[in-house]
XYZ file of C-alpha atoms in Angstrom:
687
model
C -10.437 5.931 7.664
C -10.348 2.683 10.091
C -9.287 2.665 13.678
C -7.163 -0.283 14.198
C -8.171 -0.581 18.161
C -5.092 -1.262 20.169
C -6.904 -3.649 22.680
C -5.572 -7.336 23.268
C -6.575 -9.760 21.232
C -5.716 -6.905 17.946
C -1.877 -6.313 19.056
C -0.483 -9.211 18.160
C 0.729 -7.714 14.886
C 0.506 -4.316 14.920
C 2.005 -3.968 18.751
C 5.220 -5.071 17.496
C 5.057 -1.784 15.033
C 4.414 0.540 17.492
C 7.371 -0.484 19.272
C 9.456 -0.354 16.179
C 9.099 2.947 15.686
C 8.075 4.775 18.313
C 11.292 3.747 20.505
C 13.906 5.730 19.005
C 14.023 8.097 21.879
C 16.552 10.864 23.494
C 16.648 12.200 26.908
C 16.698 15.839 26.961
C 19.172 15.679 30.064
C 21.913 14.600 30.002
C 23.977 11.907 30.798
C 20.749 9.632 30.139
C 20.589 8.482 26.230
C 18.242 6.499 24.691
C 19.638 3.820 22.265
C 17.729 1.613 19.490
C 15.708 -0.886 20.745
C 15.702 -4.112 18.332
C 14.397 -7.386 17.972
C 11.047 -6.696 19.940
C 8.675 -9.556 20.080
C 4.911 -8.903 21.923
C 1.949 -11.162 22.339
C -1.235 -10.987 22.811
C -2.626 -10.082 26.265
C -4.840 -11.980 28.084
C -8.482 -10.229 27.679
C -11.126 -9.984 24.882
C -11.106 -7.237 22.686
C -12.189 -4.213 24.145
C -15.395 -3.273 21.496
C -17.041 -6.558 21.040
C -20.504 -6.419 22.402
C -20.050 -1.634 22.207
C -22.467 -0.222 20.278
C -23.041 2.996 18.951
C -24.833 5.891 21.003
C -28.688 5.258 19.926
C -29.339 8.946 21.249
C -26.435 10.736 19.571
C -27.561 11.513 15.693
C -25.010 14.274 13.714
C -27.816 15.793 12.147
C -29.295 17.601 15.934
C -25.994 18.210 17.278
C -25.795 21.794 18.299
C -23.346 24.098 16.045
C -19.876 23.015 16.483
C -18.665 26.467 17.152
C -21.135 27.751 20.016
C -18.534 25.699 22.900
C -19.411 26.168 26.386
C -16.875 28.720 27.095
C -17.921 32.348 28.941
C -14.371 33.976 28.492
C -12.513 30.440 27.957
C -8.336 31.696 28.064
C -6.839 34.442 28.038
C -2.985 36.050 26.931
C -1.943 36.014 29.677
C 2.699 36.289 28.668
C 4.824 34.999 25.518
C 7.410 33.350 25.976
C 10.673 31.073 23.949
C 11.435 28.828 26.831
C 9.467 26.107 28.940
C 7.327 27.872 31.810
C 8.099 24.467 34.029
C 10.568 21.390 32.880
C 9.869 19.394 30.849
C 8.587 16.659 33.399
C 6.653 17.815 36.519
C 4.629 21.248 36.688
C 6.098 23.734 38.991
C 4.519 26.036 41.379
C 3.755 29.056 39.486
C 0.324 29.306 39.752
C -1.377 30.277 43.001
C -4.338 32.882 44.471
C -3.613 35.682 46.963
C -4.744 33.976 51.023
C -7.717 36.680 50.251
C -8.584 34.972 47.164
C -9.018 39.237 45.541
C -5.684 37.579 42.650
C -4.010 34.743 41.271
C -0.919 34.893 40.108
C 1.465 32.789 37.218
C 4.627 33.057 36.492
C 7.098 31.895 33.404
C 10.112 32.565 31.840
C 10.201 35.146 29.549
C 12.435 35.508 26.816
C 12.824 37.614 23.287
C 15.414 37.114 19.922
C 15.045 33.806 18.216
C 18.374 30.920 18.974
C 19.695 33.116 21.860
C 17.017 34.866 23.232
C 17.632 37.552 25.577
C 15.570 39.314 28.328
C 15.325 36.179 29.868
C 13.691 36.203 33.682
C 10.442 35.345 35.010
C 7.480 37.418 33.676
C 4.447 38.075 36.013
C 0.240 38.409 35.962
C -2.276 38.967 37.928
C -6.046 37.553 37.439
C -8.298 39.812 39.386
C -11.158 38.497 40.791
C -13.827 41.389 41.115
C -12.770 41.807 36.889
C -12.420 38.597 36.166
C -9.687 39.556 33.926
C -5.723 39.558 33.640
C -3.180 42.006 32.813
C -3.128 43.224 29.087
C -0.191 41.345 26.932
C 2.253 42.750 27.141
C 1.600 46.478 28.999
C 1.129 44.905 32.443
C 3.865 41.849 32.384
C 6.503 43.037 34.129
C 9.738 41.188 33.913
C 10.337 40.471 38.044
C 14.887 40.576 37.610
C 16.819 43.734 38.615
C 20.193 43.596 36.425
C 21.036 43.096 32.224
C 19.081 41.838 30.146
C 22.545 40.303 28.113
C 22.349 36.259 27.382
C 25.031 35.678 29.868
C 22.728 37.441 32.618
C 19.838 35.045 32.289
C 17.701 34.056 35.256
C 14.563 31.988 34.499
C 12.797 29.242 35.567
C 10.805 30.837 38.870
C 8.375 29.904 41.362
C 5.862 32.086 43.019
C 4.682 32.076 46.590
C 2.328 34.408 48.525
C 2.957 35.395 52.277
C 0.510 36.835 54.808
C 1.121 39.953 53.135
C 3.295 39.476 50.023
C 4.481 37.886 47.601
C 7.839 36.148 46.889
C 9.671 34.995 43.840
C 12.859 32.833 43.398
C 14.424 32.517 40.002
C 18.499 31.057 39.243
C 20.671 32.670 38.335
C 24.337 31.070 37.146
C 25.758 34.724 36.489
C 25.420 35.456 39.755
C 26.251 32.507 42.100
C 22.940 31.591 43.119
C 19.346 32.223 43.084
C 17.909 35.829 42.718
C 15.036 36.188 45.594
C 12.406 38.776 45.245
C 9.431 39.552 47.383
C 7.468 42.453 48.221
C 6.419 43.071 51.422
C 2.615 44.450 50.019
C 1.652 42.202 47.203
C 1.084 43.484 43.962
C 2.733 46.980 45.090
C 5.533 48.527 45.400
C 8.931 47.581 44.178
C 10.839 44.283 44.478
C 13.743 43.720 46.065
C 16.165 41.391 45.352
C 19.508 39.776 46.703
C 20.808 36.481 46.025
C 21.170 33.999 48.269
C 24.180 31.644 47.340
C 24.065 27.490 48.176
C 27.331 25.658 49.546
C 30.982 25.789 48.233
C 31.054 24.090 44.719
C 34.369 21.615 44.036
C 34.815 24.362 41.808
C 34.624 26.744 43.693
C 31.289 28.008 42.837
C 28.003 28.320 44.728
C 25.720 27.780 41.863
C 22.314 26.542 43.266
C 19.513 26.123 40.309
C 16.142 24.360 39.892
C 13.755 26.397 43.172
C 10.570 24.947 43.647
C 8.858 26.499 47.022
C 5.760 26.777 49.069
C 4.938 29.309 51.822
C 2.770 28.648 55.318
C 1.926 32.226 55.962
C 5.399 33.719 56.498
C 7.620 30.171 56.353
C 9.076 30.047 53.149
C 9.973 25.849 52.483
C 12.102 25.943 49.231
C 13.649 22.855 47.268
C 16.458 23.141 44.442
C 20.129 22.104 43.144
C 23.132 22.224 43.191
C 25.080 23.076 39.925
C 24.954 20.337 37.214
C 27.963 21.761 34.841
C 30.122 18.143 34.614
C 31.821 16.340 37.804
C 30.744 19.706 40.432
C 29.943 17.640 43.545
C 28.825 18.577 46.578
C 30.847 16.466 49.307
C 28.071 15.579 51.550
C 28.883 12.649 54.512
C 31.963 11.937 52.683
C 30.270 11.503 49.501
C 31.055 13.856 46.292
C 27.524 14.047 45.245
C 26.543 15.888 41.404
C 23.408 17.877 41.282
C 22.873 17.443 45.211
C 19.429 18.159 46.242
C 19.247 20.635 49.857
C 16.661 22.456 51.033
C 15.727 26.382 52.275
C 13.505 27.872 54.910
C 12.452 31.349 55.630
C 10.527 32.486 58.403
C 9.891 36.540 57.401
C 8.863 36.335 53.841
C 12.171 35.638 51.763
C 13.751 38.813 53.631
C 16.296 35.960 55.383
C 16.913 32.314 54.333
C 18.305 29.276 57.381
C 21.453 27.963 56.821
C 20.733 25.443 54.035
C 20.561 21.694 54.625
C 20.786 18.238 52.935
C 19.243 15.215 53.176
C 20.712 12.459 55.808
C 21.431 9.379 53.435
C 18.248 7.901 55.865
C 15.949 9.733 54.313
C 17.250 10.437 51.058
C 19.586 8.046 50.167
C 22.291 8.370 48.366
C 21.439 6.875 45.537
C 17.559 8.932 45.164
C 20.146 12.283 45.772
C 22.174 10.987 42.711
C 19.942 10.473 40.608
C 17.250 13.028 41.389
C 17.350 15.863 38.648
C 15.949 19.365 38.350
C 12.626 17.957 36.359
C 11.795 15.489 39.002
C 10.967 16.840 42.184
C 8.173 18.741 43.574
C 6.858 20.416 47.040
C 3.423 21.221 48.285
C 2.325 22.366 52.089
C -0.741 22.650 54.469
C 0.331 23.991 57.239
C 3.492 21.976 59.169
C 2.802 18.834 56.710
C 5.155 19.081 54.182
C 5.781 16.433 50.782
C 8.484 16.836 49.013
C 7.437 13.863 45.833
C 10.178 12.339 43.338
C 11.444 10.473 41.196
C 14.318 8.517 39.158
C 12.919 5.183 38.240
C 11.267 4.557 42.627
C 8.384 7.563 42.959
C 8.867 8.447 46.064
C 8.066 11.330 48.713
C 9.300 12.697 51.425
C 6.633 14.193 54.415
C 7.767 16.366 57.732
C 5.156 17.034 60.356
C 6.829 19.900 62.475
C 7.577 21.840 59.253
C 9.935 20.771 57.953
C 12.936 20.423 60.956
C 12.879 16.728 60.840
C 11.833 14.392 57.726
C 10.657 10.487 56.386
C 10.635 8.158 53.898
C 7.488 7.335 51.987
C 7.852 4.706 48.835
C 5.095 4.995 46.518
C 6.136 2.939 44.086
C 9.706 0.357 43.886
C 11.624 -1.481 41.559
C 15.107 -1.940 40.687
C 16.285 -0.188 38.440
C 19.725 0.464 37.790
C 22.537 2.722 35.608
C 25.172 1.315 36.455
C 25.454 -2.253 36.391
C 26.869 -3.957 32.871
C 26.646 -7.403 32.002
C 22.776 -7.597 33.610
C 19.148 -7.279 32.053
C 17.214 -4.387 33.510
C 14.294 -4.121 32.480
C 12.159 -3.535 31.084
C 9.801 -2.058 34.188
C 7.934 1.283 34.410
C 10.404 4.037 35.093
C 8.887 7.115 37.067
C 10.157 9.868 35.453
C 6.951 12.861 36.765
C 5.356 13.315 39.720
C 3.300 15.359 41.732
C 1.232 15.592 45.267
C -1.140 17.033 47.434
C -2.413 16.474 51.144
C -6.037 16.856 51.906
C -7.309 18.861 54.206
C -8.364 15.534 56.443
C -4.175 15.319 56.192
C -4.022 12.401 53.240
C -1.297 12.348 51.128
C -2.628 11.534 47.434
C 0.520 11.194 44.330
C 0.233 11.062 40.865
C 3.103 9.929 38.469
C 3.197 8.956 34.760
C 5.850 6.509 34.182
C 8.009 5.261 30.713
C 8.582 1.053 29.818
C 12.520 1.054 30.100
C 14.820 -1.754 29.852
C 19.182 -1.469 29.374
C 20.325 -4.772 27.864
C 23.498 -6.586 29.394
C 25.745 -4.712 26.397
C 24.137 -1.451 26.426
C 26.924 1.008 28.758
C 26.042 2.940 31.771
C 24.164 5.566 31.700
C 22.184 4.742 28.093
C 18.776 2.779 27.898
C 16.228 1.510 25.343
C 12.603 2.886 26.108
C 9.088 1.701 24.931
C 7.195 4.876 24.496
C 4.107 3.369 23.447
C 3.945 1.760 26.826
C 3.150 4.520 29.132
C 0.822 5.986 31.665
C -0.237 7.541 34.106
C -0.392 6.332 37.693
C -2.368 7.097 40.436
C -1.813 6.233 44.987
C -3.145 7.891 48.222
C -2.259 7.481 51.730
C -3.228 4.117 53.183
C -2.953 1.837 50.151
C -0.185 -0.531 49.361
C 3.439 0.248 47.691
C 3.285 -0.690 44.284
C 6.368 -2.184 43.034
C 7.424 -3.734 39.334
C 5.240 -7.031 39.771
C 2.055 -4.852 40.092
C 3.138 -3.571 36.480
C 3.134 -7.190 35.236
C 6.238 -7.164 32.764
C 7.383 -10.204 31.711
C 9.334 -11.810 29.108
C 10.383 -14.745 27.790
C 14.220 -15.392 25.625
C 14.408 -11.677 26.548
C 11.894 -10.640 24.442
C 8.864 -9.062 26.277
C 5.854 -11.207 26.722
C 3.232 -9.369 28.948
C 2.178 -6.655 30.211
C -1.259 -6.403 32.178
C -0.182 -2.942 34.533
C -3.271 -1.006 32.476
C -5.569 -3.184 34.574
C -4.410 -2.022 37.761
C -7.039 0.410 39.359
C -4.966 3.220 39.732
C -4.037 2.802 35.754
C -4.843 6.489 33.527
C -4.024 6.141 29.904
C -4.270 8.468 27.809
C -8.231 10.209 27.398
C -10.073 8.999 24.828
C -11.390 11.562 22.830
C -13.578 9.260 20.044
C -15.895 7.267 22.429
C -14.216 4.124 22.360
C -13.736 3.925 26.076
C -10.367 4.185 25.926
C -7.343 5.468 24.339
C -5.608 4.103 20.967
C -2.947 5.114 18.263
C -4.270 5.843 14.615
C -2.436 3.435 12.392
C -0.311 1.549 14.715
C 2.414 0.402 11.900
C 3.553 3.767 11.852
C 2.784 5.673 14.247
C 4.641 8.851 14.849
C 7.014 9.082 17.640
C 7.274 11.199 20.114
C 8.394 15.213 20.140
C 11.926 15.549 21.722
C 10.813 17.523 24.891
C 8.440 15.132 26.378
C 10.110 11.860 25.312
C 11.997 11.574 28.714
C 8.322 10.942 30.314
C 6.770 9.241 27.584
C 2.758 10.243 26.230
C 1.598 11.708 29.164
C 3.438 14.316 32.045
C 2.709 17.268 33.895
C 0.601 15.872 36.814
C -1.031 17.909 39.330
C -2.536 17.773 42.192
C -5.145 19.391 44.357
C -7.384 17.433 47.771
C -10.303 19.451 49.196
C -13.957 18.463 50.586
C -13.264 15.066 49.785
C -12.837 15.736 45.735
C -9.394 15.222 44.433
C -8.341 17.202 41.542
C -5.863 15.799 38.909
C -4.418 17.678 35.767
C -1.735 16.397 33.121
C -0.777 17.159 29.698
C -1.707 14.549 27.651
C -0.672 13.250 23.277
C -3.634 14.024 21.057
C -5.631 11.035 19.681
C -4.935 10.301 16.543
C -6.163 10.825 13.698
C -5.961 14.479 15.510
C -3.039 15.717 14.442
C -2.051 18.556 11.929
C 0.215 17.815 8.790
C 3.242 16.336 11.558
C 5.722 14.181 12.089
C 4.979 14.472 15.693
C 2.181 14.680 17.830
C 0.296 17.430 18.982
C -0.733 17.601 23.393
C -4.300 19.333 24.992
C -4.389 19.754 28.468
C -6.684 17.827 30.914
C -8.365 17.509 34.044
C -10.053 14.437 35.443
C -11.543 14.988 38.981
C -12.284 11.766 41.511
C -15.405 12.940 44.504
C -14.260 9.512 46.567
C -11.253 11.074 48.054
C -8.819 9.756 45.628
C -9.698 6.136 46.329
C -10.817 5.572 41.892
C -11.156 8.002 38.785
C -13.798 7.882 36.413
C -12.082 9.028 33.565
C -14.919 8.204 30.807
C -17.181 10.681 32.827
C -14.845 12.694 34.674
C -12.159 14.606 32.154
C -12.206 17.799 30.906
C -10.500 18.317 27.821
C -9.147 22.120 29.058
C -7.660 22.946 26.109
C -10.464 22.459 23.592
C -11.801 25.525 21.844
C -12.171 26.867 18.327
C -9.518 29.798 18.387
C -6.799 27.387 19.743
C -8.621 23.133 18.688
C -11.176 22.367 17.592
C -13.104 20.030 15.432
C -16.304 19.843 13.321
C -17.758 16.555 14.647
C -21.306 16.555 12.283
C -20.094 14.458 10.054
C -18.351 11.982 12.926
C -20.680 9.061 13.898
C -19.195 7.695 16.923
C -17.734 4.066 17.304
C -18.408 1.752 14.731
C -20.282 -1.745 16.603
C -17.434 -3.979 17.639
C -15.438 -0.628 17.820
C -12.500 -1.487 15.517
C -13.958 1.472 12.949
C -15.446 5.025 13.361
C -18.287 6.411 10.929
C -17.879 8.854 8.926
C -14.970 11.551 9.182
C -13.680 14.622 11.455
C -12.758 18.115 10.093
C -10.563 19.796 12.085
C -11.267 23.255 12.073
C -7.677 24.193 14.243
C -4.917 22.582 16.019
C -1.797 23.497 17.697
C 0.143 22.868 20.208
C -0.948 22.719 23.993
C 1.096 21.820 26.264
C 3.688 22.575 29.155
C 0.440 23.057 31.679
C 0.542 23.435 35.150
C -2.320 24.339 37.912
C -3.078 26.648 40.457
C -1.931 24.863 44.000
C -4.688 25.932 46.338
C -8.320 26.907 44.962
C -9.993 30.308 46.036
C -14.148 31.499 45.270
C -14.264 27.318 43.957
C -11.897 28.402 41.064
C -8.675 27.008 39.786
C -7.020 28.493 37.304
C -4.795 27.021 34.504
C -1.990 27.847 32.582
C 0.113 26.367 29.803
C 1.531 27.477 26.795
C 0.413 27.440 23.458
C 1.840 27.531 19.204
C 0.488 26.246 15.902
C 3.384 23.690 15.464
C 4.907 21.981 18.093
C 8.814 22.351 19.773
C 11.520 21.274 18.301
C 13.617 21.613 20.855
C 12.937 21.055 24.484
C 15.225 23.774 25.701
C 13.651 26.630 23.465
C 11.541 27.599 21.064
C 12.389 29.614 17.771
C 9.882 31.054 17.708
C 7.156 32.392 20.337
C 4.903 31.001 22.176
C 1.292 31.906 23.586
C 0.837 32.104 27.943
C -2.534 30.893 28.351
C -4.344 30.489 31.560
C -8.054 29.873 32.158
C -9.927 29.123 34.953
C -13.422 27.057 36.347
C -15.255 26.746 38.765
C -14.976 22.850 41.190
C -18.300 22.377 40.257
C -17.340 21.729 36.127
C -14.272 19.842 36.692
C -14.937 17.142 34.157
C -18.543 18.274 33.264
C -16.292 21.173 31.289
C -15.549 19.932 27.898
C -16.157 16.863 29.060
C -14.520 14.567 26.518
C -16.612 12.137 26.442
C -19.545 14.453 25.360
C -17.198 16.469 23.226
C -17.151 14.512 19.865
C -21.086 14.322 20.388
C -21.373 17.248 20.772
C -23.084 17.140 23.767
C -20.432 19.252 25.537
C -22.472 22.446 25.620
C -25.892 21.452 26.663
C -24.675 21.374 30.544
C -27.351 23.651 31.743
C -26.540 26.471 35.061
C -28.441 24.909 36.828
C -27.475 21.446 36.492
C -25.068 22.431 38.581
C -24.361 22.092 42.541
C -22.734 24.927 43.104
C -24.243 25.411 46.623
C -23.507 22.389 48.320
C -24.143 22.901 52.115
C -23.779 20.891 55.510
C -24.794 22.261 58.791
C -23.624 21.983 61.087
C -20.189 20.844 60.596
C -18.684 19.655 62.967
C -22.314 17.579 64.179
C -23.203 15.783 67.108
C -26.541 14.485 66.980
C -27.953 16.003 63.162
C -26.310 17.802 60.098
C -28.522 18.988 57.248
C -27.331 18.588 54.170
C -29.092 21.760 51.163
C -28.622 20.042 47.929
C -29.916 22.777 45.845
C -31.090 21.165 42.626
C -34.086 19.398 41.535
C -32.247 17.267 40.054
C -33.053 13.375 41.075
C -29.253 12.561 42.869
C -27.526 9.644 45.160
C -26.218 11.578 48.185
C -23.125 8.372 49.693
C -21.407 8.633 53.177
C -17.869 7.009 53.869
C -15.328 7.350 56.522
C -12.332 7.969 56.181
C -11.515 4.801 55.085
C -13.707 5.212 52.042
C -16.197 2.270 53.558
C -19.231 3.695 52.964
C -22.094 4.251 55.899
C -25.003 6.001 54.507
C -26.697 5.765 51.272
C -29.900 7.217 49.569
C -31.401 8.382 46.170
C -33.273 11.443 46.580
C -34.854 14.909 44.288
C -35.375 16.973 47.363
C -32.848 19.908 47.752
C -32.512 19.371 52.038
C -31.913 16.188 54.445
C -31.723 16.069 57.791
C -29.370 13.098 58.489
C -29.131 11.887 62.398
C -25.434 11.060 63.066
C -25.709 10.147 66.358
C -24.943 6.013 65.325
C -21.865 6.934 63.403
C -18.639 6.890 65.523
C -17.525 10.250 66.229
C -14.586 11.070 63.297
C -14.330 12.511 59.641
C -16.767 11.870 56.762
C -17.142 12.462 53.301
C -20.719 13.219 51.865
C -20.650 12.987 48.138
C -23.603 13.740 45.804
C -24.237 12.974 42.392
C -26.742 14.074 39.666
C -26.570 12.343 36.320
C -23.544 15.608 35.263
C -22.882 17.105 38.379
C -21.459 15.645 41.729
C -19.408 17.713 45.159
C -18.425 16.388 47.867
C -17.900 17.681 51.110
C -15.974 16.786 54.249
C -18.260 16.255 57.528
C -16.911 16.538 61.324
C -18.804 14.052 63.409
C -17.893 14.694 67.475
C-alpha cells in the first residue's frame, strides 16, 4: 500500500479533502455544537518535504528481528475493574489514581455500572495495587462500590475522585439524587467501613443544592476540591450580582474530609466572568505541592490559577490567550486553536508545568451563537513551563485569504507535540488523506489528542496522553482507535523528544499488536513504506489517566479497553474493561519506544542498560558532590541551572564522578545523564 505524506508540499491537494471529510464533528456537551464547514481551500505550507533526505535504517533487516510475540512486558497490565461509563471525562484525565504516602499501595477509582443503556448500580469502584506482591485485587471479587445507597438508576453516583490523607483516604463523587456530593472517608486507609455523608452546595435558582464533577488533591490532612454547580439548563448561582450557570466553586477540608469549610466562589478579578461562564466539568484539573496549589482550566484559552498560601488567595496566569467568542454575530471568529483539555504539575523546584491540547475552530459571520466549525485534522498538544512567554493565537500562525485558510505554522513551535509517529516517518501522517475516517464522537470536542497528565520530579517531566492510532492501524470500522502514550522530558520541561522518548503504553499482544516482519520501514523519500503490516490484535485503548504522584520510582496508569470504539460519549452499550499498568521511571520513553516498535527492537533493551541507582551526595553540597552513575555504558553528563543554562558537560564511562561545585553560585541545578538507551535527571542543591 502507498502512504501519502502530509507534509506541506504534498498537502496542496490532499489537505482540502482531509478538512472536507473530517470536520463534521459535534461536541458531546451542550450548548456548543459544530456545523458543516464548507468551501475550504488550503495552500501548501512553506517548507521542504520532510522525507526528501530520509533513508531506510541500514541496521534494520527484517529477517533478523526477534519474535513479534515476545514483547518486553514483565507483567504489563492487569484487569482491575469493569464499567459502562468513562473512567474520566471526555477531555481531561482526572485525579483518580494515587500512591499512599508510605508507598505500600496505589489506589485507582472509576465509575462502575451494570446493564446496557440503562445501567444500574452506578457508583465509584476502587481497587488497590499492592507494592509488596506487585498485584491488584482480583475482579470482581475485591473491587468494591464505595457509596452506600440504593442501586437504582435514579440514585446513581459516579465520577469519583480519590486522595490519601496522612492516615486515611477519601473519595468524593456526585449524586444529584442527594442534592450534593457524596463524601466517603476512612480514618485508617485500606481498613474498616467507609463513612458517608452528603456535602451540599449553595442554594441555586431552582432551589436545589446540586454540585457536580469534583476533582480533589490532598496535602496531608488538608483537602482542596473544585466542582461545579448544577448543569441543568437555566439553573444559575448568583455571584456579585451576576447569574452564572455551572459556576466553579472551591471547598477545603483540614481534617481529611470529615468536615469542610464554607464554599468559596472565585472573584472576577481572579477568574473573569467570561471564564466562569465558559468552564465545564471537562475543563479543569487540580494539583498541589505543599501550600502551592494550581487550578488549571481551558475554554478556548489555557489558564491556571495559583495559590501559594494553601488556597487562601489566588492569582491568574495565562498560558495561551486568544479572542474566541461564542456570542458575537456578524463577525468572523478564527480560525484559531481552541484549547480544550489541560494538565498541570508543580516540580520540586516550584516551577509550574502545563500541557494542553487544542483543536482548530472558527465561527462564520452567519453562524448563530454557540455553534462552531472545526478542522479536526489540524489539532495538537502543546507544552509550557513557568518562565516561558504567553502563547497567543498569532503564535499559532493561522492566516486567512478571502475567508479561507491560507497557512498554519503552529506545528513549528518548539513546544508542539503531534500524534506520535508509529511507522518511522519522523512524524505523524494521515492514511489516504482524501477520505480519512472521522474522529470518534466521544472525542470530537478535543481533536485527536486528549487526556494529558503531567508529573514533574527531579528534573524530569512525564507527559501521558491519549492519541489516535496512526493509519493503517485501524480495525474494520469508520473511526479511529486510540492508544495511550508517555513522553518524557529530561531537561525539566524545556524540550520533549517525542521521537526518541515516547512509550506506546497500550501496545501489547493481547490488546493492540502487529506482526512487523514484512514491514521494512519508510522508503527513501518518505512518501511510501515498503512491505506490509499484519494485525494480530486491535482494540480501543482510551480514556487514560496517570497517578498524581510517584512512589517506589514507579508510574501507574489506567485506561479503558474494548474491541470497539465507543459509539456514545455518555456510557457504553457494552462493557469496557478497566486496565492498569505501571513502569519504572527509568523506563519512561524506553519501554515500548515508538521509534523502536516498528523496527522490532523495543524488547532488546537490556536490564543493565538502565540507570537505576543514580545518586548524588552530599546534597545539598558545599564544596564537592559525588555523582554515582552506576552504568558501564558511555554517557553524557550535563548540569544546568534552573534557567536551563548549561554550566557543565562531559562525556564519560566511569561509574563515579567527583564534581567541584565551589565555582557554582548557590542555587538549584539539574544533573542529567544520558546513555544511548536511557536517561536520568536529579536535582542538586549548591549552598
